[in-house]
PDB file of C-alpha atoms in Angstrom:
ATOM      1  CA  UNK A   1      31.257  20.822  99.119  1.00 48.00           C
ATOM      2  CA  UNK A   2      34.361  18.637  99.162  1.00 54.00           C
ATOM      3  CA  UNK A   3      37.605  19.329  97.326  1.00 59.00           C
ATOM      4  CA  UNK A   4      37.958  17.542  94.002  1.00 67.00           C
ATOM      5  CA  UNK A   5      40.219  14.511  94.382  1.00 78.00           C
ATOM      6  CA  UNK A   6      43.513  14.577  92.577  1.00 81.00           C
ATOM      7  CA  UNK A   7      44.601  11.497  90.711  1.00 82.00           C
ATOM      8  CA  UNK A   8      48.295  10.700  90.729  1.00 81.00           C
ATOM      9  CA  UNK A   9      49.475   9.331  87.391  1.00 85.00           C
ATOM     10  CA  UNK A  10      52.789   8.481  85.823  1.00 84.00           C
ATOM     11  CA  UNK A  11      53.524   9.921  82.385  1.00 88.00           C
ATOM     12  CA  UNK A  12      52.780   6.519  80.809  1.00 87.00           C
ATOM     13  CA  UNK A  13      49.459   6.237  82.627  1.00 87.00           C
ATOM     14  CA  UNK A  14      48.450   9.737  81.524  1.00 92.00           C
ATOM     15  CA  UNK A  15      49.418   8.895  77.930  1.00 93.00           C
ATOM     16  CA  UNK A  16      47.257   5.748  78.081  1.00 92.00           C
ATOM     17  CA  UNK A  17      44.237   7.769  79.248  1.00 94.00           C
ATOM     18  CA  UNK A  18      44.846  10.408  76.569  1.00 96.00           C
ATOM     19  CA  UNK A  19      45.076   7.704  73.878  1.00 96.00           C
ATOM     20  CA  UNK A  20      41.818   6.140  75.052  1.00 96.00           C
ATOM     21  CA  UNK A  21      40.127   9.550  75.043  1.00 97.00           C
ATOM     22  CA  UNK A  22      41.369  10.272  71.511  1.00 97.00           C
ATOM     23  CA  UNK A  23      39.998   6.910  70.332  1.00 97.00           C
ATOM     24  CA  UNK A  24      36.640   7.587  71.998  1.00 97.00           C
ATOM     25  CA  UNK A  25      36.307  11.141  70.687  1.00 97.00           C
ATOM     26  CA  UNK A  26      37.458  10.236  67.183  1.00 97.00           C
ATOM     27  CA  UNK A  27      36.709   6.908  65.510  1.00 97.00           C
ATOM     28  CA  UNK A  28      34.367   5.514  68.180  1.00 97.00           C
ATOM     29  CA  UNK A  29      32.193   8.647  68.275  1.00 97.00           C
ATOM     30  CA  UNK A  30      32.025   8.694  64.470  1.00 97.00           C
ATOM     31  CA  UNK A  31      31.034   5.008  64.401  1.00 96.00           C
ATOM     32  CA  UNK A  32      28.285   5.639  66.963  1.00 96.00           C
ATOM     33  CA  UNK A  33      26.901   8.509  64.887  1.00 96.00           C
ATOM     34  CA  UNK A  34      26.944   6.341  61.749  1.00 96.00           C
ATOM     35  CA  UNK A  35      25.161   3.503  63.587  1.00 94.00           C
ATOM     36  CA  UNK A  36      22.394   5.897  64.638  1.00 93.00           C
ATOM     37  CA  UNK A  37      22.099   7.279  61.111  1.00 93.00           C
ATOM     38  CA  UNK A  38      21.841   3.788  59.626  1.00 92.00           C
ATOM     39  CA  UNK A  39      19.307   2.637  62.216  1.00 90.00           C
ATOM     40  CA  UNK A  40      17.170   5.729  61.592  1.00 89.00           C
ATOM     41  CA  UNK A  41      16.771   4.650  57.990  1.00 87.00           C
ATOM     42  CA  UNK A  42      14.972   1.468  59.129  1.00 83.00           C
ATOM     43  CA  UNK A  43      11.780   3.448  59.726  1.00 79.00           C
ATOM     44  CA  UNK A  44       9.506   3.947  62.744  1.00 80.00           C
ATOM     45  CA  UNK A  45      11.765   4.936  65.658  1.00 79.00           C
ATOM     46  CA  UNK A  46       9.309   3.864  68.367  1.00 80.00           C
ATOM     47  CA  UNK A  47       9.802   0.162  67.522  1.00 81.00           C
ATOM     48  CA  UNK A  48      13.292   0.359  66.062  1.00 86.00           C
ATOM     49  CA  UNK A  49      15.543  -1.806  68.246  1.00 88.00           C
ATOM     50  CA  UNK A  50      18.688  -0.937  66.265  1.00 91.00           C
ATOM     51  CA  UNK A  51      18.076   2.786  66.790  1.00 92.00           C
ATOM     52  CA  UNK A  52      17.538   2.438  70.546  1.00 92.00           C
ATOM     53  CA  UNK A  53      20.584   0.179  70.891  1.00 94.00           C
ATOM     54  CA  UNK A  54      22.733   2.657  68.943  1.00 94.00           C
ATOM     55  CA  UNK A  55      21.490   5.577  71.068  1.00 94.00           C
ATOM     56  CA  UNK A  56      22.247   3.587  74.228  1.00 96.00           C
ATOM     57  CA  UNK A  57      25.784   2.845  72.988  1.00 96.00           C
ATOM     58  CA  UNK A  58      26.257   6.531  72.202  1.00 97.00           C
ATOM     59  CA  UNK A  59      25.172   7.446  75.743  1.00 97.00           C
ATOM     60  CA  UNK A  60      27.663   4.987  77.249  1.00 97.00           C
ATOM     61  CA  UNK A  61      30.411   6.326  74.998  1.00 97.00           C
ATOM     62  CA  UNK A  62      29.694   9.954  75.960  1.00 97.00           C
ATOM     63  CA  UNK A  63      29.698   8.997  79.657  1.00 97.00           C
ATOM     64  CA  UNK A  64      33.106   7.312  79.289  1.00 97.00           C
ATOM     65  CA  UNK A  65      34.431  10.428  77.506  1.00 97.00           C
ATOM     66  CA  UNK A  66      33.192  12.600  80.386  1.00 97.00           C
ATOM     67  CA  UNK A  67      34.875  10.325  82.944  1.00 94.00           C
ATOM     68  CA  UNK A  68      38.179  10.323  81.038  1.00 95.00           C
ATOM     69  CA  UNK A  69      38.184  14.115  80.674  1.00 96.00           C
ATOM     70  CA  UNK A  70      37.472  14.501  84.400  1.00 94.00           C
ATOM     71  CA  UNK A  71      40.290  12.120  85.337  1.00 91.00           C
ATOM     72  CA  UNK A  72      42.736  13.958  83.087  1.00 94.00           C
ATOM     73  CA  UNK A  73      41.641  17.343  84.458  1.00 94.00           C
ATOM     74  CA  UNK A  74      42.309  16.130  88.031  1.00 90.00           C
ATOM     75  CA  UNK A  75      45.544  14.325  87.142  1.00 90.00           C
ATOM     76  CA  UNK A  76      48.798  15.213  88.830  1.00 86.00           C
ATOM     77  CA  UNK A  77      51.942  13.767  87.296  1.00 86.00           C
ATOM     78  CA  UNK A  78      54.226  11.931  89.677  1.00 80.00           C
ATOM     79  CA  UNK A  79      57.959  12.065  89.173  1.00 73.00           C
ATOM     80  CA  UNK A  80      58.956   8.447  88.639  1.00 66.00           C
ATOM     81  CA  UNK A  81      62.641   9.353  88.914  1.00 62.00           C
ATOM     82  CA  UNK A  82      62.117  10.774  92.401  1.00 55.00           C
ATOM     83  CA  UNK A  83      60.752   7.470  93.687  1.00 56.00           C
ATOM     84  CA  UNK A  84      63.250   5.203  95.358  1.00 58.00           C
ATOM     85  CA  UNK A  85      63.569   1.578  94.339  1.00 70.00           C
ATOM     86  CA  UNK A  86      62.575   0.258  97.751  1.00 80.00           C
ATOM     87  CA  UNK A  87      59.585   2.510  98.510  1.00 87.00           C
ATOM     88  CA  UNK A  88      56.100   1.953  97.094  1.00 90.00           C
ATOM     89  CA  UNK A  89      54.713   4.848  95.053  1.00 88.00           C
ATOM     90  CA  UNK A  90      52.350   5.364  92.111  1.00 86.00           C
ATOM     91  CA  UNK A  91      53.594   3.254  89.215  1.00 85.00           C
ATOM     92  CA  UNK A  92      55.364   0.733  91.459  1.00 88.00           C
ATOM     93  CA  UNK A  93      55.027  -2.981  90.867  1.00 90.00           C
ATOM     94  CA  UNK A  94      54.964  -4.548  94.308  1.00 93.00           C
ATOM     95  CA  UNK A  95      55.239  -8.150  95.388  1.00 95.00           C
ATOM     96  CA  UNK A  96      53.655  -8.839  98.764  1.00 95.00           C
ATOM     97  CA  UNK A  97      53.326 -11.956 100.852  1.00 95.00           C
ATOM     98  CA  UNK A  98      50.283 -12.492 103.047  1.00 91.00           C
ATOM     99  CA  UNK A  99      50.150 -14.218 106.434  1.00 90.00           C
ATOM    100  CA  UNK A 100      49.679 -17.652 104.829  1.00 91.00           C
ATOM    101  CA  UNK A 101      52.745 -17.221 102.601  1.00 91.00           C
ATOM    102  CA  UNK A 102      50.786 -16.569  99.381  1.00 93.00           C
ATOM    103  CA  UNK A 103      52.484 -14.015  97.133  1.00 94.00           C
ATOM    104  CA  UNK A 104      50.684 -11.353  95.112  1.00 92.00           C
ATOM    105  CA  UNK A 105      51.993  -8.993  92.464  1.00 94.00           C
ATOM    106  CA  UNK A 106      50.311  -5.609  92.592  1.00 92.00           C
ATOM    107  CA  UNK A 107      50.767  -2.547  90.396  1.00 91.00           C
ATOM    108  CA  UNK A 108      49.886   0.746  92.071  1.00 90.00           C
ATOM    109  CA  UNK A 109      48.080   2.538  89.269  1.00 86.00           C
ATOM    110  CA  UNK A 110      44.822   4.327  88.606  1.00 79.00           C
ATOM    111  CA  UNK A 111      44.990   2.923  85.088  1.00 81.00           C
ATOM    112  CA  UNK A 112      44.716  -0.849  85.003  1.00 78.00           C
ATOM    113  CA  UNK A 113      46.059  -1.623  88.449  1.00 85.00           C
ATOM    114  CA  UNK A 114      45.288  -1.162  92.122  1.00 89.00           C
ATOM    115  CA  UNK A 115      44.306   2.421  92.815  1.00 88.00           C
ATOM    116  CA  UNK A 116      46.449   4.292  95.338  1.00 88.00           C
ATOM    117  CA  UNK A 117      43.125   5.299  96.963  1.00 86.00           C
ATOM    118  CA  UNK A 118      41.949   1.704  97.457  1.00 89.00           C
ATOM    119  CA  UNK A 119      42.461  -0.049 100.812  1.00 91.00           C
ATOM    120  CA  UNK A 120      45.406  -2.028  99.406  1.00 92.00           C
ATOM    121  CA  UNK A 121      46.904   1.021  97.708  1.00 91.00           C
ATOM    122  CA  UNK A 122      46.591   3.227 100.796  1.00 91.00           C
ATOM    123  CA  UNK A 123      48.254   0.577 102.971  1.00 94.00           C
ATOM    124  CA  UNK A 124      51.144   0.060 100.551  1.00 94.00           C
ATOM    125  CA  UNK A 125      51.882   3.678  99.568  1.00 91.00           C
ATOM    126  CA  UNK A 126      55.179   4.694 101.153  1.00 91.00           C
ATOM    127  CA  UNK A 127      55.940   1.202 102.465  1.00 93.00           C
ATOM    128  CA  UNK A 128      59.473  -0.114 102.055  1.00 93.00           C
ATOM    129  CA  UNK A 129      60.808  -3.559 101.201  1.00 93.00           C
ATOM    130  CA  UNK A 130      60.621  -5.787 104.291  1.00 92.00           C
ATOM    131  CA  UNK A 131      57.900  -3.709 105.982  1.00 94.00           C
ATOM    132  CA  UNK A 132      54.674  -5.280 107.121  1.00 95.00           C
ATOM    133  CA  UNK A 133      51.430  -3.389 106.433  1.00 95.00           C
ATOM    134  CA  UNK A 134      47.884  -3.898 107.626  1.00 94.00           C
ATOM    135  CA  UNK A 135      45.274  -3.718 104.894  1.00 92.00           C
ATOM    136  CA  UNK A 136      41.774  -2.696 105.961  1.00 90.00           C
ATOM    137  CA  UNK A 137      39.554  -4.472 103.440  1.00 84.00           C
ATOM    138  CA  UNK A 138      35.735  -4.707 103.443  1.00 85.00           C
ATOM    139  CA  UNK A 139      36.020  -8.422 104.264  1.00 87.00           C
ATOM    140  CA  UNK A 140      38.316  -7.700 107.219  1.00 89.00           C
ATOM    141  CA  UNK A 141      41.858  -6.605 107.937  1.00 92.00           C
ATOM    142  CA  UNK A 142      44.863  -8.665 106.854  1.00 91.00           C
ATOM    143  CA  UNK A 143      48.610  -8.255 107.050  1.00 94.00           C
ATOM    144  CA  UNK A 144      51.103  -8.406 104.225  1.00 94.00           C
ATOM    145  CA  UNK A 145      54.870  -8.028 103.974  1.00 95.00           C
ATOM    146  CA  UNK A 146      56.423  -6.098 101.089  1.00 95.00           C
ATOM    147  CA  UNK A 147      58.803  -8.527  99.348  1.00 94.00           C
ATOM    148  CA  UNK A 148      59.955  -6.366  96.445  1.00 92.00           C
ATOM    149  CA  UNK A 149      59.284  -3.065  94.711  1.00 91.00           C
ATOM    150  CA  UNK A 150      60.037  -2.411  91.048  1.00 85.00           C
TER     151      UNK A 150
END
């Protein structure tokens, strides 16, 4: 069996996941339970669309809670102060320029950005301003130059 993957997060990213988990486990879970209770009062459960929809929503909510807990359990905090201003690390906002001169802004983040484990993230991690990296994407490899790191 393989080792569980660690997930590198900044303190802000971890706080965002914890806030989402608190919302899911608190008000959203309570609302799902109330929706099921209300739908149950409509009668015959075998033909009760509202009940089945509420149970489905509850299942999706519980799955999201499980995923969030797992991510937080595997999380390793990265020291943002230790990162240099010109080297790409978790939490960096990177501007790259592709071979055609098009510029992209990318945030290296497991929360709302490009994952450090994705092809783009893996290629950029540790790169410095001015360096050229090759990104192995499913649609084919392409080259990009790191313009800036913030």
